[in-house]
Amino acid sequence: MSHWIFTEEHKMFRKSVQKYLEKELSPYVEEWEKAGRIPGSFYEQLSKMGYIGISSPEEYGGNHADLVTEAVFLEELGKYGTGGIAASISYHLMSLALLSSFGSEEQKRNDLSKAISGEKIATLALHELAVGSKELKDTELRAVQDGDDYLLNGKKKFVINGGSSDFICVTAITDPSKGLDGTSLFIIDRESSHVTIDRKIKKLGWRASETVDLSFNNVKVSKDAVVGEVNEANSYLEKSTQWFQVIQALLSIGVAEKSLEDTIRYSKERKQFGKTINHFQVLQHKMADMAVELEKSRNLTYRALYLLNEGEDAAVESAMAKAFAGEMVKQVADSAVQIHGGMGYMMETPVQRYWRDARGMSIIGGTTEQLHGMISKFLETGPARKDAEYSKSL
C-alpha cells in the first residue's frame, strides 16, 4: 500500500529496485542458501547500481540520498532475497553507517570508499559468548595499549559475514575501570593471521549469511584503527541503534509481504471441493489478518523512519517498530505455511524458508522481551527527547 512518506521519486526507485532484484537476486536464492554465503561479486553489482552507500557522502562514492530512499532498498531486499542475504547486506550497510558518521578521514578514504564500491566487504562484531545480546554495546573483548598500538584479545560470537569480510568493526574494552563506558570501536583487518574462526555456525534460517564465532589472539592494530574517539563506542552505538532497529523492521516487513503475496497467489490456484481455496471464508479472514498486521507494522516503522530522516530522536518508535515487526513476521509467515497446507511444510516450497527466516527476526539485534523492557523504561521517563542530529548523517 502507498504511504505519504514516499515521494514519486521514491516510488520510481522502488520499481527499479524490484526489477533489478527480481532479475539478479531471486534466481540465485536457492544456490546461495545451499552455499551458505553470497558471492563477493554481488556486492560489486549492487554498488554499480548505486544500492550500496545510498545515504553515504558523495565524496566517498555514496549517493547522499535520504534515509527513506535507503529504506526502500532494504524493504525490497527483505522481500526478494532471504533473511540470510538481507542480513549479510544489511550488516555491510550498518558498518558503512558507523564509518560515515564517526570514522576518520583516512578510514573513510580507505575503508568506507572501498566498501561502498563493493571492493571490500564489511561487517560488525558486537556480541560475545559470556555477554549475549542484551545490548549491542555489551562487550568483554580487551584492547590493551602497547605504545602506539593496541593488542586485542577475546572472542566474538554470531558474526555475520565473519568469514568472508575484508574488515570488521569490532567493540573492545579499552578502559576496564569505566566498564562499558570504556569501550572503543576498532576497524580490524579480517586477513590478520591472529583473527581466527572458532566455528562456522549452522542456523535454522538466514542460511545464506555466513555466520561464525571469531577469536582475537594478540591482534595488533595501530591507534589509527580506532573509529572516532577512544572509549566512545557505547555512545556511537546508542546513536546508531535506532537506525539499525528500523533496518531490521524493514527486512521483516519485506519477508512478511512476500509471505502474503505467495499465499494469495497459491490460494487462487489451489482447489478444494471444486473451487479455489480463496473462496473459503475462514482463509479469507486469515489472509485479511495477515494484511492488517503487516500494515500496522509498516506504519510503526515508517513513523520511526520519518523521525530519523528529519534528524529527530526515535528511540521509542524504533524499538516499537523492531519489536512489533519481529513478532508480526513470525505470525504472517506461520499463517502462510498453514494456508499452504502440506505443501507449506515441504522444503521445495519457498514459504518454509520465509517461516525459518522469520523466526530469527524477534531474536537477533535485541529480543522482543528486551525491546519491551526498553520501551517500558522510555515510557517511565516521559516524552523528553534527546538530540538526534546524528541520524541525518547515517
CSV table of C-alpha atoms in Angstrom, one decimal:
chain,number,residue,atom,x,y,z
A,1,MET,CA,0.0,0.0,0.0
A,2,SER,CA,1.1,3.6,-0.6
A,3,HIS,CA,2.2,5.8,2.3
A,4,TRP,CA,2.7,9.6,2.4
A,5,ILE,CA,6.3,9.3,3.4
A,6,PHE,CA,7.2,8.2,-0.1
A,7,THR,CA,7.6,10.7,-2.9
A,8,GLU,CA,7.2,9.9,-6.6
A,9,GLU,CA,10.9,9.6,-6.8
A,10,HIS,CA,10.9,7.0,-4.0
A,11,LYS,CA,8.1,5.1,-5.8
A,12,MET,CA,10.1,5.1,-9.1
A,13,PHE,CA,13.2,4.0,-7.2
A,14,ARG,CA,11.2,1.1,-5.7
A,15,LYS,CA,10.1,-0.1,-9.1
A,16,SER,CA,13.7,-0.1,-10.4
A,17,VAL,CA,14.9,-2.0,-7.3
A,18,GLN,CA,12.1,-4.5,-7.7
A,19,LYS,CA,13.0,-5.1,-11.3
A,20,TYR,CA,16.7,-5.5,-10.6
A,21,LEU,CA,16.3,-7.8,-7.6
A,22,GLU,CA,13.8,-10.0,-9.5
A,23,LYS,CA,16.3,-10.5,-12.2
A,24,GLU,CA,19.6,-10.5,-10.4
A,25,LEU,CA,18.8,-11.9,-7.0
A,26,SER,CA,15.7,-14.1,-7.0
A,27,PRO,CA,17.1,-16.7,-9.4
A,28,TYR,CA,20.2,-17.3,-7.2
A,29,VAL,CA,18.5,-17.6,-3.8
A,30,GLU,CA,18.5,-21.3,-3.5
A,31,GLU,CA,22.1,-21.6,-4.8
A,32,TRP,CA,23.3,-19.1,-2.2
A,33,GLU,CA,21.3,-20.7,0.6
A,34,LYS,CA,23.0,-24.0,-0.1
A,35,ALA,CA,26.4,-22.4,-0.3
A,36,GLY,CA,25.8,-20.7,3.0
A,37,ARG,CA,27.1,-17.3,1.7
A,38,ILE,CA,26.6,-14.8,-1.1
A,39,PRO,CA,29.4,-14.1,-3.6
A,40,GLY,CA,31.5,-11.0,-3.2
A,41,SER,CA,30.7,-10.1,-6.8
A,42,PHE,CA,27.1,-9.4,-5.8
A,43,TYR,CA,28.3,-6.5,-3.6
A,44,GLU,CA,30.1,-5.1,-6.6
A,45,GLN,CA,26.9,-5.4,-8.7
A,46,LEU,CA,24.8,-3.7,-6.1
A,47,SER,CA,27.4,-0.9,-5.9
A,48,LYS,CA,27.3,-0.4,-9.7
A,49,MET,CA,23.6,0.1,-9.4
A,50,GLY,CA,24.1,2.6,-6.6
A,51,TYR,CA,22.4,0.5,-4.0
A,52,ILE,CA,25.3,0.4,-1.6
A,53,GLY,CA,26.1,3.7,0.1
A,54,ILE,CA,22.7,5.2,-0.8
A,55,SER,CA,22.8,7.7,2.1
A,56,SER,CA,26.7,7.8,2.4
A,57,PRO,CA,28.6,11.0,1.4
A,58,GLU,CA,29.2,11.6,-2.3
A,59,GLU,CA,32.9,12.3,-1.7
A,60,TYR,CA,33.4,8.7,-0.7
A,61,GLY,CA,31.3,7.2,-3.5
A,62,GLY,CA,27.9,7.4,-1.9
A,63,ASN,CA,24.7,9.0,-3.3
A,64,HIS,CA,24.0,11.2,-0.3
A,65,ALA,CA,20.3,10.4,-0.6
A,66,ASP,CA,17.9,10.4,2.3
A,67,LEU,CA,17.2,7.5,4.7
A,68,VAL,CA,13.8,6.9,3.1
A,69,THR,CA,15.5,6.0,-0.2
A,70,GLU,CA,17.8,3.6,1.6
A,71,ALA,CA,14.8,2.2,3.4
A,72,VAL,CA,13.0,1.4,0.1
A,73,PHE,CA,16.0,-0.7,-1.0
A,74,LEU,CA,16.2,-2.5,2.4
A,75,GLU,CA,12.5,-3.4,2.4
A,76,GLU,CA,12.6,-4.7,-1.1
A,77,LEU,CA,15.8,-6.7,-0.2
A,78,GLY,CA,13.9,-8.4,2.5
A,79,LYS,CA,11.2,-9.3,0.1
A,80,TYR,CA,13.1,-10.5,-2.9
A,81,GLY,CA,16.0,-12.2,-1.1
A,82,THR,CA,16.1,-14.3,2.0
A,83,GLY,CA,16.8,-13.5,5.7
A,84,GLY,CA,20.4,-14.5,5.1
A,85,ILE,CA,21.0,-12.4,2.1
A,86,ALA,CA,19.3,-9.4,3.6
A,87,ALA,CA,21.3,-9.9,6.8
A,88,SER,CA,24.6,-10.0,5.0
A,89,ILE,CA,23.9,-6.9,3.0
A,90,SER,CA,22.4,-5.0,6.0
A,91,TYR,CA,25.4,-5.7,8.2
A,92,HIS,CA,27.6,-4.4,5.5
A,93,LEU,CA,25.5,-1.3,5.3
A,94,MET,CA,25.4,-0.8,9.1
A,95,SER,CA,29.2,-0.9,9.1
A,96,LEU,CA,29.1,1.9,6.5
A,97,ALA,CA,26.8,3.9,8.6
A,98,LEU,CA,29.2,3.8,11.6
A,99,LEU,CA,32.2,4.8,9.4
A,100,SER,CA,30.2,7.5,7.7
A,101,SER,CA,29.2,9.1,11.0
A,102,PHE,CA,32.3,8.5,13.2
A,103,GLY,CA,35.2,7.4,11.1
A,104,SER,CA,38.4,9.4,10.5
A,105,GLU,CA,39.1,10.9,7.1
A,106,GLU,CA,41.7,8.2,6.5
A,107,GLN,CA,39.2,5.4,7.4
A,108,LYS,CA,36.6,7.0,5.1
A,109,ARG,CA,39.0,7.3,2.2
A,110,ASN,CA,40.4,3.8,2.6
A,111,ASP,CA,37.8,1.6,4.1
A,112,LEU,CA,34.4,3.4,3.6
A,113,SER,CA,35.0,4.2,-0.1
A,114,LYS,CA,36.1,0.7,-0.9
A,115,ALA,CA,33.1,-0.8,1.0
A,116,ILE,CA,30.8,1.5,-1.0
A,117,SER,CA,32.4,0.4,-4.3
A,118,GLY,CA,32.0,-3.3,-3.3
A,119,GLU,CA,35.7,-3.8,-3.4
A,120,LYS,CA,35.7,-4.6,0.3
A,121,ILE,CA,33.1,-6.4,2.4
A,122,ALA,CA,32.4,-5.1,5.9
A,123,THR,CA,30.7,-6.4,9.0
A,124,LEU,CA,30.1,-5.8,12.7
A,125,ALA,CA,31.3,-8.0,15.6
A,126,LEU,CA,29.5,-6.9,18.7
A,127,HIS,CA,28.2,-10.0,20.6
A,128,GLU,CA,30.1,-12.2,22.9
A,129,LEU,CA,29.9,-15.7,24.4
A,130,ALA,CA,29.7,-14.5,28.0
A,131,VAL,CA,27.5,-11.4,27.5
A,132,GLY,CA,24.9,-12.5,24.9
A,133,SER,CA,22.9,-9.9,23.1
A,134,LYS,CA,21.4,-7.9,26.0
A,135,GLU,CA,22.5,-4.8,24.2
A,136,LEU,CA,24.6,-4.1,21.1
A,137,LYS,CA,27.1,-2.3,23.2
A,138,ASP,CA,27.9,-5.2,25.6
A,139,THR,CA,31.5,-6.4,25.3
A,140,GLU,CA,34.3,-8.1,27.1
A,141,LEU,CA,36.9,-8.2,24.4
A,142,ARG,CA,40.0,-6.4,25.7
A,143,ALA,CA,42.2,-3.9,23.8
A,144,VAL,CA,45.4,-3.0,25.7
A,145,GLN,CA,47.5,-0.1,24.6
A,146,ASP,CA,51.1,-1.1,23.6
A,147,GLY,CA,52.9,2.1,22.6
A,148,ASP,CA,51.2,3.5,19.5
A,149,ASP,CA,49.4,0.2,19.0
A,150,TYR,CA,46.6,-1.9,20.7
A,151,LEU,CA,46.6,-5.6,21.4
A,152,LEU,CA,43.2,-7.2,21.2
A,153,ASN,CA,42.3,-10.5,22.9
A,154,GLY,CA,39.0,-12.1,23.3
A,155,LYS,CA,36.1,-13.6,21.3
A,156,LYS,CA,33.1,-12.5,19.4
A,157,LYS,CA,30.1,-14.7,18.5
A,158,PHE,CA,27.5,-14.9,15.8
A,159,VAL,CA,29.5,-12.7,13.4
A,160,ILE,CA,27.5,-12.4,10.2
A,161,ASN,CA,30.0,-12.1,7.2
A,162,GLY,CA,32.7,-13.1,9.7
A,163,GLY,CA,34.4,-15.5,7.3
A,164,SER,CA,34.1,-13.5,4.1
A,165,SER,CA,34.5,-9.9,5.2
A,166,ASP,CA,37.6,-7.8,4.5
A,167,PHE,CA,37.3,-5.7,7.6
A,168,ILE,CA,35.4,-5.9,10.8
A,169,CYS,CA,34.1,-3.1,13.0
A,170,VAL,CA,34.6,-4.6,16.5
A,171,THR,CA,34.0,-3.3,20.0
A,172,ALA,CA,36.6,-3.8,22.7
A,173,ILE,CA,37.2,-2.6,26.3
A,174,THR,CA,40.0,-0.1,26.4
A,175,ASP,CA,39.5,1.2,29.9
A,176,PRO,CA,38.2,-1.5,32.3
A,177,SER,CA,37.8,1.0,35.1
A,178,LYS,CA,35.0,2.7,33.2
A,179,GLY,CA,33.1,-0.5,32.5
A,180,LEU,CA,31.1,-0.3,29.3
A,181,ASP,CA,31.8,3.5,29.1
A,182,GLY,CA,35.4,2.4,28.5
A,183,THR,CA,34.6,0.7,25.2
A,184,SER,CA,36.2,1.6,21.9
A,185,LEU,CA,35.3,0.8,18.3
A,186,PHE,CA,38.1,-0.6,16.0
A,187,ILE,CA,38.5,-1.5,12.4
A,188,ILE,CA,40.2,-4.9,12.1
A,189,ASP,CA,41.7,-6.4,9.0
A,190,ARG,CA,39.9,-9.8,8.7
A,191,GLU,CA,43.0,-11.3,7.0
A,192,SER,CA,45.1,-10.8,10.1
A,193,SER,CA,46.7,-14.1,11.0
A,194,HIS,CA,45.6,-13.6,14.6
A,195,VAL,CA,41.9,-13.4,13.8
A,196,THR,CA,40.7,-17.0,13.6
A,197,ILE,CA,37.4,-18.7,13.1
A,198,ASP,CA,36.4,-20.8,16.1
A,199,ARG,CA,33.4,-22.4,14.3
A,200,LYS,CA,31.1,-22.0,11.4
A,201,ILE,CA,27.5,-21.9,12.7
A,202,LYS,CA,24.6,-23.8,11.1
A,203,LYS,CA,21.4,-22.0,11.6
A,204,LEU,CA,17.7,-22.8,11.3
A,205,GLY,CA,17.2,-19.8,9.0
A,206,TRP,CA,19.3,-17.0,7.5
A,207,ARG,CA,21.3,-19.7,5.8
A,208,ALA,CA,22.8,-17.5,3.1
A,209,SER,CA,24.6,-15.4,5.7
A,210,GLU,CA,27.9,-17.0,6.6
A,211,THR,CA,27.9,-16.8,10.4
A,212,VAL,CA,30.9,-17.6,12.6
A,213,ASP,CA,32.5,-17.3,16.0
A,214,LEU,CA,35.8,-15.4,16.0
A,215,SER,CA,38.8,-15.4,18.3
A,216,PHE,CA,41.2,-12.4,18.5
A,217,ASN,CA,44.6,-13.5,19.7
A,218,ASN,CA,47.1,-10.7,20.3
A,219,VAL,CA,45.7,-8.9,17.3
A,220,LYS,CA,47.9,-5.8,16.9
A,221,VAL,CA,46.4,-2.7,15.4
A,222,SER,CA,47.6,0.9,15.3
A,223,LYS,CA,45.9,3.7,17.2
A,224,ASP,CA,44.6,4.8,13.7
A,225,ALA,CA,42.3,1.7,13.8
A,226,VAL,CA,40.2,3.4,16.4
A,227,VAL,CA,36.9,4.6,15.0
A,228,GLY,CA,36.2,8.1,16.4
A,229,GLU,CA,37.4,8.7,19.9
A,230,VAL,CA,38.8,6.2,22.4
A,231,ASN,CA,36.1,5.0,24.9
A,232,GLU,CA,33.2,6.4,22.8
A,233,ALA,CA,31.9,3.1,21.2
A,234,ASN,CA,28.9,2.9,23.5
A,235,SER,CA,27.9,6.5,22.6
A,236,TYR,CA,28.3,5.7,18.9
A,237,LEU,CA,26.2,2.5,19.1
A,238,GLU,CA,23.5,4.2,21.1
A,239,LYS,CA,23.2,6.8,18.4
A,240,SER,CA,23.2,4.2,15.6
A,241,THR,CA,20.9,1.6,17.3
A,242,GLN,CA,17.7,3.4,16.3
A,243,TRP,CA,18.6,3.2,12.6
A,244,PHE,CA,19.7,-0.4,13.0
A,245,GLN,CA,16.4,-1.3,14.6
A,246,VAL,CA,14.5,0.3,11.7
A,247,ILE,CA,16.6,-1.7,9.2
A,248,GLN,CA,15.6,-4.9,10.9
A,249,ALA,CA,11.9,-3.9,11.0
A,250,LEU,CA,12.1,-3.1,7.2
A,251,LEU,CA,13.6,-6.5,6.5
A,252,SER,CA,10.8,-8.2,8.5
A,253,ILE,CA,8.2,-6.2,6.5
A,254,GLY,CA,9.8,-7.4,3.3
A,255,VAL,CA,9.7,-11.1,4.3
A,256,ALA,CA,6.1,-10.7,5.5
A,257,GLU,CA,5.0,-9.0,2.3
A,258,LYS,CA,6.5,-11.8,0.3
A,259,SER,CA,4.8,-14.4,2.5
A,260,LEU,CA,1.4,-12.8,2.0
A,261,GLU,CA,1.9,-12.4,-1.8
A,262,ASP,CA,2.8,-16.0,-2.2
A,263,THR,CA,-0.1,-17.1,-0.1
A,264,ILE,CA,-2.7,-15.0,-2.0
A,265,ARG,CA,-1.3,-16.4,-5.3
A,266,TYR,CA,-1.4,-20.0,-4.0
A,267,SER,CA,-5.0,-19.6,-2.7
A,268,LYS,CA,-6.1,-18.6,-6.2
A,269,GLU,CA,-4.5,-21.8,-7.7
A,270,ARG,CA,-5.2,-24.5,-5.1
A,271,LYS,CA,-8.6,-26.2,-5.4
A,272,GLN,CA,-10.6,-28.0,-2.8
A,273,PHE,CA,-14.2,-29.2,-3.2
A,274,GLY,CA,-14.4,-27.9,-6.7
A,275,LYS,CA,-13.2,-24.3,-6.1
A,276,THR,CA,-10.1,-22.4,-5.3
A,277,ILE,CA,-9.4,-22.0,-1.6
A,278,ASN,CA,-9.5,-18.2,-1.8
A,279,HIS,CA,-13.3,-18.6,-1.8
A,280,PHE,CA,-13.3,-20.1,1.7
A,281,GLN,CA,-14.3,-17.5,4.3
A,282,VAL,CA,-12.0,-18.8,7.0
A,283,LEU,CA,-9.0,-18.4,4.8
A,284,GLN,CA,-10.1,-15.1,3.5
A,285,HIS,CA,-10.2,-13.9,7.1
A,286,LYS,CA,-6.8,-15.4,7.9
A,287,MET,CA,-5.3,-13.5,4.9
A,288,ALA,CA,-7.1,-10.3,5.9
A,289,ASP,CA,-5.5,-10.7,9.4
A,290,MET,CA,-2.1,-11.1,7.8
A,291,ALA,CA,-2.6,-7.9,5.7
A,292,VAL,CA,-3.8,-5.9,8.7
A,293,GLU,CA,-0.8,-6.9,10.9
A,294,LEU,CA,1.6,-6.1,8.0
A,295,GLU,CA,0.1,-2.7,7.6
A,296,LYS,CA,0.3,-2.0,11.3
A,297,SER,CA,4.0,-2.8,11.2
A,298,ARG,CA,4.6,-0.6,8.1
A,299,ASN,CA,3.1,2.4,9.8
A,300,LEU,CA,5.0,1.9,13.1
A,301,THR,CA,8.2,1.5,11.1
A,302,TYR,CA,7.6,4.4,8.7
A,303,ARG,CA,6.9,6.7,11.7
A,304,ALA,CA,10.3,5.8,13.1
A,305,LEU,CA,11.9,6.2,9.7
A,306,TYR,CA,10.3,9.6,9.3
A,307,LEU,CA,11.7,10.9,12.6
A,308,LEU,CA,15.2,9.7,11.8
A,309,ASN,CA,15.1,11.2,8.4
A,310,GLU,CA,14.1,14.5,10.0
A,311,GLY,CA,17.0,14.3,12.4
A,312,GLU,CA,14.8,13.7,15.4
A,313,ASP,CA,15.1,11.2,18.2
A,314,ALA,CA,13.2,7.9,17.6
A,315,ALA,CA,14.3,5.8,20.5
A,316,VAL,CA,10.7,4.7,21.4
A,317,GLU,CA,9.4,4.4,17.9
A,318,SER,CA,12.4,2.4,16.5
A,319,ALA,CA,12.2,0.0,19.5
A,320,MET,CA,8.4,-0.4,18.9
A,321,ALA,CA,8.9,-0.9,15.2
A,322,LYS,CA,11.5,-3.6,15.6
A,323,ALA,CA,9.6,-5.4,18.4
A,324,PHE,CA,6.3,-5.4,16.6
A,325,ALA,CA,7.8,-6.3,13.2
A,326,GLY,CA,9.7,-9.2,14.7
A,327,GLU,CA,6.5,-10.7,16.1
A,328,MET,CA,4.4,-9.8,13.1
A,329,VAL,CA,6.6,-11.5,10.5
A,330,LYS,CA,6.5,-14.8,12.5
A,331,GLN,CA,2.7,-14.7,12.6
A,332,VAL,CA,2.4,-13.9,8.9
A,333,ALA,CA,4.9,-16.5,7.8
A,334,ASP,CA,3.3,-19.1,10.1
A,335,SER,CA,-0.2,-18.3,8.6
A,336,ALA,CA,1.4,-18.6,5.1
A,337,VAL,CA,2.6,-22.1,5.9
A,338,GLN,CA,-0.8,-23.1,7.4
A,339,ILE,CA,-2.7,-21.9,4.3
A,340,HIS,CA,-0.3,-23.8,2.0
A,341,GLY,CA,-1.2,-26.9,4.0
A,342,GLY,CA,1.1,-29.9,3.3
A,343,MET,CA,2.9,-28.1,0.6
A,344,GLY,CA,3.9,-25.4,3.0
A,345,TYR,CA,5.8,-28.0,5.0
A,346,MET,CA,7.8,-29.2,2.0
A,347,MET,CA,11.3,-27.9,1.5
A,348,GLU,CA,10.5,-27.3,-2.2
A,349,THR,CA,8.1,-24.5,-1.3
A,350,PRO,CA,9.6,-21.1,-0.5
A,351,VAL,CA,7.2,-20.4,2.3
A,352,GLN,CA,9.0,-22.8,4.6
A,353,ARG,CA,12.1,-20.6,4.1
A,354,TYR,CA,10.1,-17.5,5.0
A,355,TRP,CA,9.0,-19.2,8.2
A,356,ARG,CA,12.5,-20.2,9.1
A,357,ASP,CA,13.9,-16.8,8.4
A,358,ALA,CA,11.1,-15.0,10.2
A,359,ARG,CA,11.9,-16.9,13.4
A,360,GLY,CA,15.2,-15.1,13.8
A,361,MET,CA,13.7,-11.6,13.4
A,362,SER,CA,12.5,-11.4,17.0
A,363,ILE,CA,15.8,-12.6,18.4
A,364,ILE,CA,18.7,-11.0,16.5
A,365,GLY,CA,19.6,-7.4,17.3
A,366,GLY,CA,17.6,-7.5,20.5
A,367,THR,CA,14.8,-9.8,21.5
A,368,THR,CA,11.2,-8.7,21.7
A,369,GLU,CA,11.4,-9.1,25.5
A,370,GLN,CA,14.5,-6.9,25.7
A,371,LEU,CA,12.9,-4.3,23.5
A,372,HIS,CA,9.7,-4.3,25.6
A,373,GLY,CA,11.9,-3.6,28.6
A,374,MET,CA,13.5,-0.7,26.8
A,375,ILE,CA,10.1,0.7,25.8
A,376,SER,CA,8.8,0.4,29.3
A,377,LYS,CA,11.8,2.5,30.6
A,378,PHE,CA,11.2,5.1,27.9
A,379,LEU,CA,7.6,5.4,29.0
A,380,GLU,CA,8.6,5.9,32.6
A,381,THR,CA,11.0,8.8,31.7
A,382,GLY,CA,8.3,10.7,29.8
A,383,PRO,CA,8.3,12.4,26.4
A,384,ALA,CA,11.7,14.1,26.7
A,385,ARG,CA,13.7,13.7,23.5
A,386,LYS,CA,17.4,13.5,23.1
A,387,ASP,CA,19.2,15.5,20.4
A,388,ALA,CA,19.3,13.2,17.4
A,389,GLU,CA,21.1,15.2,14.8
A,390,TYR,CA,23.4,12.3,14.1
A,391,SER,CA,20.7,10.5,12.3
A,392,LYS,CA,20.9,12.8,9.3
A,393,SER,CA,24.4,11.6,8.7
A,394,LEU,CA,23.6,7.9,8.8
